[in-house]
XYZ file of C-alpha atoms in Angstrom:
677
model
C -5.831 -2.647 -14.274
C -6.302 -2.152 -17.442
C -8.842 0.837 -19.107
C -8.878 -0.353 -22.699
C -12.042 0.421 -24.235
C -14.338 -3.066 -25.317
C -16.447 -2.890 -28.206
C -19.602 -5.679 -28.688
C -17.773 -6.492 -32.162
C -14.840 -8.368 -29.775
C -14.244 -11.657 -29.282
C -15.837 -12.724 -26.435
C -14.626 -15.807 -23.922
C -15.836 -17.831 -21.063
C -14.716 -15.140 -18.491
C -17.158 -12.293 -19.795
C -19.528 -13.581 -16.849
C -16.813 -13.179 -13.164
C -16.412 -10.358 -11.452
C -13.089 -10.448 -10.691
C -11.840 -7.349 -11.923
C -8.238 -9.146 -13.054
C -10.493 -12.154 -14.785
C -12.882 -9.090 -16.411
C -9.782 -7.756 -18.450
C -8.545 -11.089 -19.734
C -12.465 -11.463 -20.936
C -12.131 -9.477 -24.656
C -8.672 -11.545 -25.293
C -8.710 -13.572 -28.360
C -7.212 -16.623 -26.364
C -10.214 -18.612 -24.999
C -9.988 -18.310 -21.632
C -12.235 -20.267 -18.576
C -11.978 -19.601 -14.992
C -11.278 -22.601 -13.481
C -13.677 -24.879 -12.983
C -15.466 -28.410 -13.790
C -16.576 -26.838 -17.095
C -12.603 -26.499 -17.954
C -11.321 -29.476 -16.806
C -13.302 -31.686 -17.299
C -12.838 -30.128 -21.353
C -9.009 -30.737 -20.943
C -9.823 -34.408 -19.406
C -11.874 -35.255 -22.612
C -9.588 -33.862 -24.845
C -6.397 -34.969 -23.604
C -5.371 -31.563 -23.636
C -2.298 -29.795 -21.775
C -4.150 -26.991 -19.159
C -2.042 -23.477 -19.621
C -2.708 -22.014 -16.114
C -2.338 -17.973 -15.734
C -2.534 -17.136 -12.583
C -2.053 -12.939 -11.547
C -3.934 -9.786 -10.453
C -5.583 -6.629 -11.118
C -2.605 -4.867 -10.588
C 0.385 -6.917 -11.264
C 2.359 -4.316 -13.829
C 4.129 -7.784 -15.315
C 0.631 -9.460 -15.868
C -0.206 -6.704 -17.739
C 3.106 -6.507 -19.432
C 2.597 -9.889 -20.690
C -1.254 -9.806 -21.853
C -0.117 -7.174 -24.479
C 2.218 -8.491 -25.236
C 0.597 -12.150 -25.681
C -2.449 -12.705 -24.811
C -4.033 -9.880 -26.542
C -1.835 -11.268 -29.891
C -3.993 -13.842 -32.521
C -1.122 -15.476 -33.415
C -0.368 -16.110 -30.490
C -3.681 -17.028 -29.171
C -4.107 -19.095 -31.820
C -1.284 -21.152 -31.058
C -2.977 -21.694 -26.914
C -6.553 -22.243 -28.355
C -5.148 -25.403 -30.512
C -2.822 -26.710 -27.650
C -3.803 -25.869 -24.418
C -7.181 -25.727 -22.779
C -6.483 -22.167 -21.120
C -8.085 -21.331 -17.298
C -6.919 -17.624 -16.202
C -6.787 -17.529 -12.119
C -7.191 -14.442 -9.949
C -4.552 -15.574 -7.303
C -6.766 -13.439 -4.477
C -9.465 -14.759 -5.061
C -8.224 -18.183 -5.866
C -4.988 -17.746 -3.374
C -5.828 -22.103 -2.285
C -4.895 -22.254 -6.085
C -1.715 -20.392 -5.653
C -0.341 -21.721 -3.274
C 0.067 -25.076 -4.692
C 1.074 -23.844 -7.934
C 3.349 -21.324 -7.151
C 4.711 -24.033 -4.352
C 4.630 -26.858 -7.058
C 6.521 -24.424 -9.744
C 9.196 -23.619 -7.037
C 9.745 -28.049 -7.251
C 9.953 -27.497 -10.639
C 12.243 -24.722 -11.300
C 14.521 -24.897 -8.370
C 13.722 -21.019 -8.289
C 10.941 -19.121 -6.797
C 8.218 -18.065 -8.705
C 5.833 -14.642 -8.742
C 3.115 -13.232 -11.010
C 2.731 -13.545 -13.734
C 2.372 -17.794 -12.784
C 2.643 -19.361 -15.933
C 2.347 -23.724 -15.458
C 0.787 -26.018 -17.754
C -0.797 -29.258 -16.247
C -1.367 -32.328 -17.495
C -5.143 -33.076 -17.414
C -5.693 -33.807 -13.514
C -4.411 -30.576 -12.499
C -0.122 -31.906 -11.942
C 1.865 -29.281 -12.805
C 4.946 -30.821 -15.484
C 6.277 -27.786 -16.819
C 7.219 -23.607 -15.152
C 7.591 -20.342 -15.530
C 6.182 -16.454 -15.002
C 6.648 -14.416 -17.927
C 7.765 -14.966 -21.054
C 8.404 -12.530 -23.228
C 6.559 -12.834 -27.314
C 9.948 -13.063 -28.427
C 13.830 -13.941 -27.521
C 14.882 -11.384 -24.973
C 16.208 -11.356 -20.877
C 17.798 -14.306 -21.250
C 14.469 -15.495 -21.418
C 12.776 -17.805 -24.639
C 10.034 -16.663 -26.818
C 6.587 -17.305 -25.335
C 4.815 -19.074 -28.865
C 7.844 -21.666 -28.787
C 7.461 -22.418 -25.138
C 4.234 -23.724 -26.452
C 5.319 -25.344 -29.510
C 7.893 -27.749 -27.345
C 5.501 -28.190 -24.503
C 2.894 -29.509 -26.687
C 5.535 -31.648 -28.933
C 6.677 -33.148 -25.425
C 3.579 -33.598 -23.693
C 2.432 -35.960 -27.005
C 5.837 -37.675 -27.080
C 6.303 -38.359 -23.757
C 3.445 -39.296 -21.256
C 5.029 -41.725 -19.739
C 8.053 -39.572 -18.097
C 5.318 -37.203 -17.293
C 3.436 -39.378 -15.039
C 6.781 -40.710 -13.086
C 7.430 -37.403 -12.859
C 3.920 -35.948 -11.712
C 4.261 -38.855 -8.903
C 7.435 -37.115 -7.888
C 6.215 -34.104 -7.202
C 3.019 -35.167 -5.703
C 5.061 -36.502 -3.503
C 7.009 -33.720 -2.404
C 4.105 -32.183 -2.121
C 2.606 -34.323 0.875
C 5.707 -34.116 2.475
C 4.627 -33.165 6.224
C 7.670 -31.189 8.328
C 5.525 -30.457 11.149
C 4.999 -32.282 14.052
C 3.573 -32.279 17.641
C 5.969 -33.508 20.438
C 8.196 -30.398 20.392
C 9.150 -29.063 23.549
C 8.647 -25.011 22.885
C 11.094 -22.648 24.254
C 12.070 -18.941 23.413
C 15.165 -20.329 20.797
C 13.751 -19.515 17.310
C 12.972 -16.215 18.346
C 16.719 -15.689 19.388
C 18.115 -17.160 16.230
C 15.778 -14.634 13.760
C 16.732 -11.674 16.263
C 20.264 -12.688 15.091
C 19.907 -13.245 11.702
C 18.065 -10.659 11.415
C 20.586 -8.530 12.238
C 22.868 -10.201 10.263
C 21.148 -8.885 7.427
C 19.694 -5.549 8.466
C 21.123 -2.810 5.781
C 22.970 -0.410 8.160
C 22.481 2.656 5.639
C 19.097 2.604 4.341
C 17.322 0.295 6.688
C 15.488 -3.386 6.348
C 16.883 -6.814 5.575
C 19.065 -7.562 2.485
C 19.262 -5.699 -0.711
C 17.278 -4.775 -3.990
C 14.148 -5.426 -4.715
C 13.838 -5.006 -1.152
C 10.028 -5.612 0.668
C 9.299 -4.030 4.255
C 9.235 -7.465 5.929
C 6.185 -6.392 8.324
C 6.419 -9.453 10.345
C 10.119 -9.646 10.916
C 9.986 -5.274 11.981
C 6.992 -6.584 14.722
C 9.538 -9.547 16.099
C 12.507 -6.821 16.049
C 9.991 -4.249 18.110
C 8.250 -6.677 20.106
C 12.674 -7.940 21.461
C 13.465 -6.466 24.397
C 16.962 -5.221 22.701
C 17.502 -1.902 22.014
C 20.043 -2.442 18.895
C 16.476 -5.035 17.648
C 14.308 -2.027 18.316
C 16.514 0.250 17.220
C 17.059 -1.597 13.606
C 12.879 -1.556 13.185
C 12.454 1.640 14.034
C 15.642 2.901 11.579
C 14.051 0.609 8.787
C 10.226 2.049 9.253
C 11.887 5.488 9.257
C 13.715 5.121 5.924
C 10.852 3.819 5.136
C 8.195 6.809 4.859
C 11.112 9.047 4.429
C 12.021 7.844 1.293
C 9.601 6.571 -1.936
C 8.201 3.535 -0.877
C 5.395 5.574 1.080
C 3.228 8.112 -1.236
C 4.378 11.211 0.095
C 1.309 13.451 -1.018
C -1.884 10.853 -0.279
C 0.208 8.071 1.904
C -0.140 4.387 1.985
C 2.363 2.758 1.067
C 3.495 0.596 -2.626
C 4.085 -3.306 -2.465
C 8.359 -2.449 -2.400
C 11.191 -0.800 -3.699
C 12.844 -1.805 -6.923
C 16.513 -0.517 -5.197
C 17.822 -0.375 -1.498
C 17.194 2.871 -0.354
C 13.911 2.153 -0.735
C 13.655 5.167 -3.271
C 11.910 3.994 -6.656
C 8.637 1.792 -5.804
C 7.116 -1.387 -7.559
C 3.831 1.321 -7.491
C 1.138 -1.147 -6.480
C -0.808 -0.246 -3.774
C -1.838 -4.034 -2.166
C -4.053 -3.407 0.624
C -2.639 -6.406 2.039
C 0.299 -4.253 3.087
C -0.823 -1.312 4.283
C -3.162 -2.683 7.259
C 0.212 -4.803 8.651
C 2.368 -1.205 8.045
C -0.116 0.801 10.026
C 0.161 -1.612 12.848
C 3.898 -1.013 12.492
C 3.889 2.482 12.790
C 1.157 2.892 15.625
C 3.864 0.727 17.547
C 6.920 3.244 16.255
C 5.078 5.197 17.513
C 3.879 3.896 21.086
C 7.804 3.365 21.297
C 9.499 6.570 20.558
C 6.193 9.078 20.661
C 8.342 10.276 17.439
C 5.967 12.526 15.547
C 7.412 11.339 12.318
C 5.816 7.307 12.902
C 2.294 8.957 13.972
C 2.227 11.192 10.457
C 2.911 7.739 8.697
C 0.589 6.120 10.556
C -2.081 8.896 10.001
C -1.305 9.402 5.886
C -2.295 5.657 5.943
C -4.716 5.672 7.699
C -6.204 7.786 5.955
C -4.938 6.875 2.415
C -7.035 3.505 3.593
C -10.722 5.433 4.539
C -10.483 7.812 1.202
C -9.114 5.519 -1.713
C -9.679 2.470 -0.497
C -13.039 2.075 1.364
C -15.721 1.231 -0.529
C -20.106 2.954 -0.642
C -20.894 -0.382 1.384
C -17.571 -0.187 4.535
C -15.922 -2.804 2.996
C -11.869 -1.992 1.554
C -10.995 -2.477 -2.210
C -8.313 -4.663 -2.752
C -5.854 -2.594 -4.930
C -4.632 0.504 -6.799
C -2.725 -0.235 -9.775
C 0.702 0.667 -10.562
C -0.504 1.569 -14.312
C -2.078 4.359 -15.011
C -2.715 4.624 -19.833
C -0.324 1.640 -19.513
C 2.164 3.928 -18.285
C 4.275 2.012 -14.847
C 4.084 5.397 -11.983
C 2.862 7.727 -14.054
C 0.404 8.831 -11.460
C 2.958 10.097 -8.764
C 6.316 11.365 -10.550
C 6.552 15.559 -11.548
C 8.966 17.648 -13.672
C 10.297 20.387 -12.695
C 8.055 22.240 -15.134
C 4.962 20.815 -13.603
C 6.215 22.277 -10.397
C 6.859 25.595 -11.664
C 3.405 26.054 -12.794
C 1.396 24.674 -10.039
C 3.690 26.687 -7.237
C 4.317 30.184 -6.208
C 8.646 30.775 -6.280
C 8.885 30.087 -2.813
C 6.695 27.219 -2.783
C 9.065 25.509 -5.397
C 11.868 26.744 -3.753
C 11.258 24.905 -0.091
C 9.489 21.971 -2.313
C 11.989 21.091 -4.921
C 14.990 20.682 -1.545
C 12.149 18.776 0.271
C 11.117 16.095 -2.325
C 14.115 15.951 -3.734
C 13.509 17.639 -7.099
C 16.808 19.831 -6.871
C 18.985 16.882 -7.601
C 18.287 14.368 -10.346
C 15.679 12.681 -12.101
C 15.230 9.936 -10.311
C 12.206 8.397 -12.416
C 12.265 7.940 -16.210
C 13.516 11.682 -16.948
C 10.776 12.686 -13.720
C 10.739 12.892 -9.709
C 8.979 10.068 -8.043
C 8.834 12.478 -4.695
C 11.014 11.276 -1.491
C 11.809 13.026 2.227
C 15.331 14.479 0.849
C 16.223 17.574 2.656
C 14.864 18.851 6.447
C 12.728 21.732 7.054
C 15.305 22.917 9.504
C 18.345 22.723 6.983
C 16.124 24.469 4.037
C 15.058 26.835 6.513
C 19.095 27.607 7.218
C 19.217 27.691 3.379
C 16.863 29.882 2.375
C 17.786 32.429 5.544
C 13.974 31.972 6.382
C 11.785 30.482 10.028
C 10.995 26.520 9.730
C 7.304 27.484 10.246
C 7.453 29.639 7.343
C 9.020 26.737 4.945
C 6.452 24.121 6.917
C 3.700 26.059 5.917
C 4.758 26.450 2.809
C 5.002 23.121 2.294
C 1.481 22.043 3.904
C 0.260 24.676 1.061
C 2.301 22.783 -1.859
C 0.824 19.289 -0.718
C -2.066 20.876 -0.845
C -1.536 21.861 -4.441
C -0.411 18.831 -5.709
C -2.413 16.375 -4.508
C -5.520 18.470 -6.185
C -2.870 18.726 -9.393
C -2.479 15.155 -9.072
C -6.504 13.806 -8.999
C -7.280 15.476 -12.127
C -4.615 13.076 -13.753
C -5.932 10.142 -15.839
C -8.070 7.898 -12.652
C -6.069 4.960 -11.595
C -7.586 1.483 -11.254
C -9.025 0.087 -8.348
C -9.730 -3.631 -7.598
C -12.755 -3.030 -5.842
C -13.440 -6.244 -4.956
C -13.140 -7.520 -1.024
C -11.367 -10.021 0.417
C -11.860 -11.232 4.320
C -8.058 -11.526 4.760
C -6.973 -8.419 3.353
C -9.681 -6.698 4.793
C -9.083 -8.152 8.153
C -5.669 -6.634 8.221
C -6.438 -3.401 7.568
C -10.035 -3.555 9.956
C -7.153 -4.707 13.041
C -4.446 -1.464 11.453
C -7.819 0.812 12.284
C -8.352 -0.478 14.915
C -5.128 -0.020 16.887
C -5.020 3.416 15.239
C -8.207 4.466 16.660
C -6.340 3.233 20.291
C -3.305 4.494 19.904
C -3.799 8.015 17.353
C -6.870 8.540 19.143
C -8.807 9.343 15.945
C -12.594 7.747 16.573
C -12.823 8.549 12.412
C -10.214 5.408 12.562
C -12.672 3.250 14.310
C -16.315 3.976 12.451
C -14.471 3.089 9.213
C -13.171 0.061 10.786
C -16.200 -1.334 12.482
C -18.376 -0.492 9.078
C -15.805 -2.789 7.329
C -16.466 -5.452 9.938
C -20.497 -4.665 9.275
C -20.361 -5.490 5.980
C -18.437 -7.789 6.319
C -20.726 -10.102 8.980
C -24.148 -9.206 6.929
C -22.849 -9.772 3.607
C -19.496 -12.480 4.029
C -21.130 -14.906 6.043
C -23.913 -16.988 5.257
C -24.868 -19.856 7.238
C -22.086 -19.696 9.650
C -19.574 -20.105 7.206
C -17.512 -16.845 5.293
C -17.163 -16.202 1.659
C -13.837 -15.524 0.649
C -14.513 -12.657 -2.253
C -17.661 -9.942 -2.768
C -17.654 -8.021 -5.831
C -21.088 -6.460 -7.315
C -23.000 -8.580 -5.171
C -21.714 -11.440 -5.141
C -19.789 -13.639 -2.650
C -17.852 -16.599 -4.473
C -15.327 -18.629 -2.904
C -15.715 -20.777 0.737
C -13.128 -19.249 2.468
C -9.609 -20.048 3.822
C -7.490 -20.601 6.768
C -6.344 -16.638 6.125
C -9.790 -15.014 6.097
C -11.159 -16.819 9.820
C -7.639 -16.798 10.930
C -7.108 -12.993 10.971
C -10.919 -12.026 11.258
C -10.476 -13.412 14.835
C -7.092 -11.719 15.585
C -9.228 -8.031 14.113
C -11.537 -8.628 15.655
C -9.955 -8.616 19.487
C -8.095 -5.777 18.987
C -11.355 -3.888 17.623
C -13.109 -5.271 21.116
C -9.754 -3.868 22.880
C -10.713 -0.392 20.427
C -14.450 -0.328 22.315
C -16.539 -3.369 23.703
C -19.425 -5.163 22.023
C -20.527 -8.693 22.862
C -21.673 -8.706 19.283
C -17.754 -9.190 18.243
C -17.126 -11.385 20.728
C -19.714 -13.775 19.869
C -18.256 -13.448 16.015
C -15.029 -14.187 16.952
C -15.437 -17.555 18.702
C -18.533 -18.484 15.758
C -15.260 -18.131 13.435
C -12.906 -20.326 15.971
C -15.930 -22.691 16.753
C -15.214 -23.175 12.278
C -11.888 -23.249 12.242
C -11.015 -25.712 15.031
C -13.977 -28.459 12.698
C -13.372 -27.540 10.000
C -9.608 -26.539 9.779
C -8.116 -27.917 12.414
C -5.103 -30.841 11.573
C -6.389 -33.016 14.812
C -3.464 -35.335 14.446
C 0.104 -34.028 14.195
C -1.833 -29.922 14.786
C -1.813 -26.516 12.953
C -4.195 -25.650 10.237
C -5.061 -26.538 6.848
C -5.119 -24.287 4.632
C -8.724 -25.410 2.598
C -11.110 -26.325 5.115
C -12.673 -29.824 4.999
C -15.637 -29.675 2.602
C -13.398 -27.824 0.287
C -12.981 -28.511 -3.362
C -10.406 -31.458 -4.016
C -7.634 -30.403 -5.400
C -4.003 -32.252 -5.585
C -2.763 -31.228 -2.396
C -4.220 -29.541 1.272
C -1.275 -27.662 1.754
C -0.754 -26.004 5.510
C 1.321 -22.704 5.602
C 3.678 -21.762 8.302
C 5.935 -19.660 6.073
C 5.358 -15.948 5.612
C 4.564 -14.733 2.127
C 3.118 -11.398 0.762
C 1.253 -12.228 4.106
C 1.731 -12.979 7.055
C 1.486 -17.141 7.773
C -1.867 -18.486 8.680
C -1.325 -20.719 11.354
C 0.942 -18.279 12.851
C -2.225 -15.427 12.892
C -4.482 -18.990 14.141
C -2.131 -19.414 16.963
C -1.799 -15.894 18.175
C -5.704 -15.431 17.836
C -6.592 -18.760 19.548
C -4.547 -17.450 22.512
C -5.125 -14.477 23.394
C -9.300 -15.568 22.917
C -8.543 -18.057 25.005
C -7.655 -16.232 28.274
C -10.300 -13.935 27.042
C -13.282 -16.334 28.034
C -11.916 -19.139 29.221
C -11.928 -21.446 26.797
C -8.981 -24.270 26.903
C -9.813 -25.825 23.724
C -8.631 -22.467 21.628
C -5.511 -22.381 24.383
C -4.714 -26.314 23.612
C -5.542 -25.465 19.634
C -2.341 -22.940 19.464
C 0.166 -24.921 22.134
C -0.666 -27.691 19.449
C 0.022 -25.205 16.347
C 2.675 -23.831 17.680
C 4.329 -27.563 18.685
C 3.414 -28.707 15.070
C 6.180 -25.689 14.143
C 8.517 -25.529 16.326
C 10.454 -27.476 14.348
C 10.614 -26.244 10.775
C 11.009 -22.781 12.301
C 13.852 -23.645 14.165
C 15.246 -24.558 10.794
C 14.616 -21.496 8.879
C 13.466 -19.251 11.660
C 13.423 -15.712 9.935
C 10.786 -17.369 7.122
C 8.688 -17.257 9.901
C 7.281 -14.091 11.459
C 3.883 -14.784 12.293
C 4.824 -18.422 14.240
C 7.455 -16.695 15.243
C 5.198 -14.008 17.044
C 2.396 -16.339 18.800
C 5.438 -17.793 20.192
C 7.595 -14.786 21.328
C 3.798 -14.135 23.086
C 3.090 -17.566 24.117
C 6.542 -17.779 26.096
C 5.739 -13.553 27.491
C 2.648 -14.486 28.606
C -0.905 -12.317 28.188
C -0.818 -9.579 30.564
C -5.030 -8.958 30.097
C -6.365 -6.329 32.073
C -10.333 -5.609 32.308
C -11.922 -2.209 32.676
C -15.235 -2.004 35.128
C -16.860 0.771 35.697
C -18.191 4.491 34.192
C -16.647 6.133 31.538
C -15.756 9.022 33.643
C -14.233 7.354 36.066
C -11.938 4.771 33.954
C -11.017 7.198 31.430
C -7.644 7.761 34.155
C -7.321 3.725 34.296
C -7.270 3.088 30.510
C -4.850 5.843 29.590
C -1.834 5.020 31.963
C -2.481 1.059 30.790
C -1.981 2.019 27.031
C 0.725 4.788 27.372
C 3.919 3.197 25.945
C 3.985 0.356 24.699
C 3.217 -2.912 26.145
C 2.830 -6.191 23.029
C 1.202 -8.155 25.310
C -1.006 -6.683 27.336
C -4.427 -6.716 26.376
C -7.042 -4.365 27.750
C -10.346 -4.827 27.677
C -12.981 -1.815 28.824
C -16.570 -3.214 30.073
C -19.473 -1.279 29.845
C -22.847 -2.594 32.140
C -23.487 -5.583 30.135
C -21.029 -7.811 28.495
C -21.686 -11.318 27.753
C -19.526 -14.337 27.089
C -16.770 -12.978 30.331
C -16.076 -15.535 32.645
C -18.516 -14.510 35.826
C -14.909 -13.445 37.777
C -14.813 -10.724 35.305
C -18.029 -9.336 35.049
C -18.830 -7.401 39.166
C -19.620 -4.047 38.438
C -18.386 -1.480 41.157
C -20.142 1.045 43.044
C -20.799 4.011 41.238
C -18.564 6.402 40.332
C -15.572 3.474 41.323
C -13.706 2.068 39.152
C -12.630 -1.800 39.262
C -9.629 -3.439 37.070
C -9.208 -7.384 36.571
C -5.197 -8.111 36.075
C -4.907 -11.635 34.974
C -1.223 -12.822 33.522
C -1.970 -16.360 31.682
C -3.882 -18.313 33.853
C -3.654 -16.722 37.044
C -6.040 -14.039 38.058
C -4.763 -11.162 41.026
C -7.144 -9.504 43.233
C -9.171 -7.377 42.302
C -7.796 -3.357 41.772
C -9.673 -0.471 43.631
C -6.892 2.072 43.426
C -5.783 4.280 40.036
C -1.827 4.079 41.370
C -1.921 0.101 41.860
C -2.439 -0.441 38.112
C 1.128 -0.957 36.141
C 3.064 1.577 33.925
């Protein structure tokens, strides 16, 4: 996030009253920016000017670059103001617009998009030109931005008919719906995805494909939950290499967005909440599967970063931390040998340099970005000391380096609260609380849920974004689906009837306002949302898991828990609607395949009743090990909202377990040794 100072004499545009930190960054540009809304759209129609739509987000490095090079340039701004109506959008607040125009960009250019996204629209909002970053002068094989603007202006004035013809074709392409509701479900798409992922696995460095390398969290979940040991090892090795490399902040915790190289060594330094919640979940699962403390530490570091750096005073989690400090990407995180020598003692420096790779050539613009380079045991052998002494020196050095780093120029943070991103972190925190036995993680998740319920749930509906006391924008599919999913894991961490009721309220809104009752699945926007040029469905994973996949998983679990068949029917209709699409491109549909995987395996539901002391060993036995399709609830004396068969109380001092597999329940289990491992 830009930290530049502004003076009252500077130009103010129409973004000045927006709450989005990204839009506020551009409120002093000489470009006459408008937020998306009727004022700008009607002005474009009235003046018959094309709309220059720029979509980005506050932690985006190349968004900052283009802003500095072009949007802060008075000459460029003059061209933009004269020839276009200029609209700036925060893609995190308006994922509906971003989804539509990213898809349109791909249709127009035959290339994937990204941020900053630069689209030119006719006054009726249909795009006829698209690109991403453009430099101020011709370079990187890209034309100069001002030259592009002039050509677009001339083309728009001279080619109205051809633009209209192209617009009709584009709208038809956007409206193409490949979903259906007649498929017979089986696990073949899961098997195909596992095979394809194994084929693209990087056996040397872990992960899938080549640089730039993203975590692909939904794919890792699919491989971890596969019965084949080789699939699990692919996921475990990838998670190990990611957390040992530069993708994880080795001092402060939290994962960066992606690696620019195939080795996971140098990241793109922004930290996004939506990455860290699911990655926290995966490292907890790796710990459950292996018992290896390495995965436990990675999960703890991530959760602790979430509480320390991202949880706001009111309880919600901030959206992101910036990649740049003082206009320098990664400057907050990297080190020189001189800095280490000035901060650490001689023994600490000798150990730390070897451990974090500072004894090797600098890996980031003449400085070092920390990664785990040499094992403590090997360092001990080299230096002729004990491994315990190495670990003690590393711990003291970490504390000193972390304290010194905190004194550097403060990282920008986008502190708006987004329901969907918060839900991903709440789920990860709740899972970590259960399996790492950290009550502070549970407290953190509960604070975030309480904030959302109190501030972002109004008259039975969610708002998507909150900042400075203002909730904005009707919530999207992801907000409802991800939050239901998170609440169900929170119920596993600790039961409250209030959270079950909240989950059902959200599910009912999802089905009433988002469901496609004819074809199955859920639209990204509600039926009473602002009318845009397209109402998409999200089947494919993007930077976050696909909303339809998470909705199917959550409704599947909620239906089995409550006995409400309408939830189960909606989940199955969603899987049938997306079955052909995920069969054609299986690895692109990890969240959908995860829901299919759960549906095919069947949910194993345990409900435990009894006094806390009596029931503790029962809960510990059921939660030990890795059982991704097991759901364990521990109910207090009063538990509302569940079928009567699950609500009988045992006698004083006793415990009882109810076990249901799918829609079939067995007699109550009254002896601990009868529980499965």
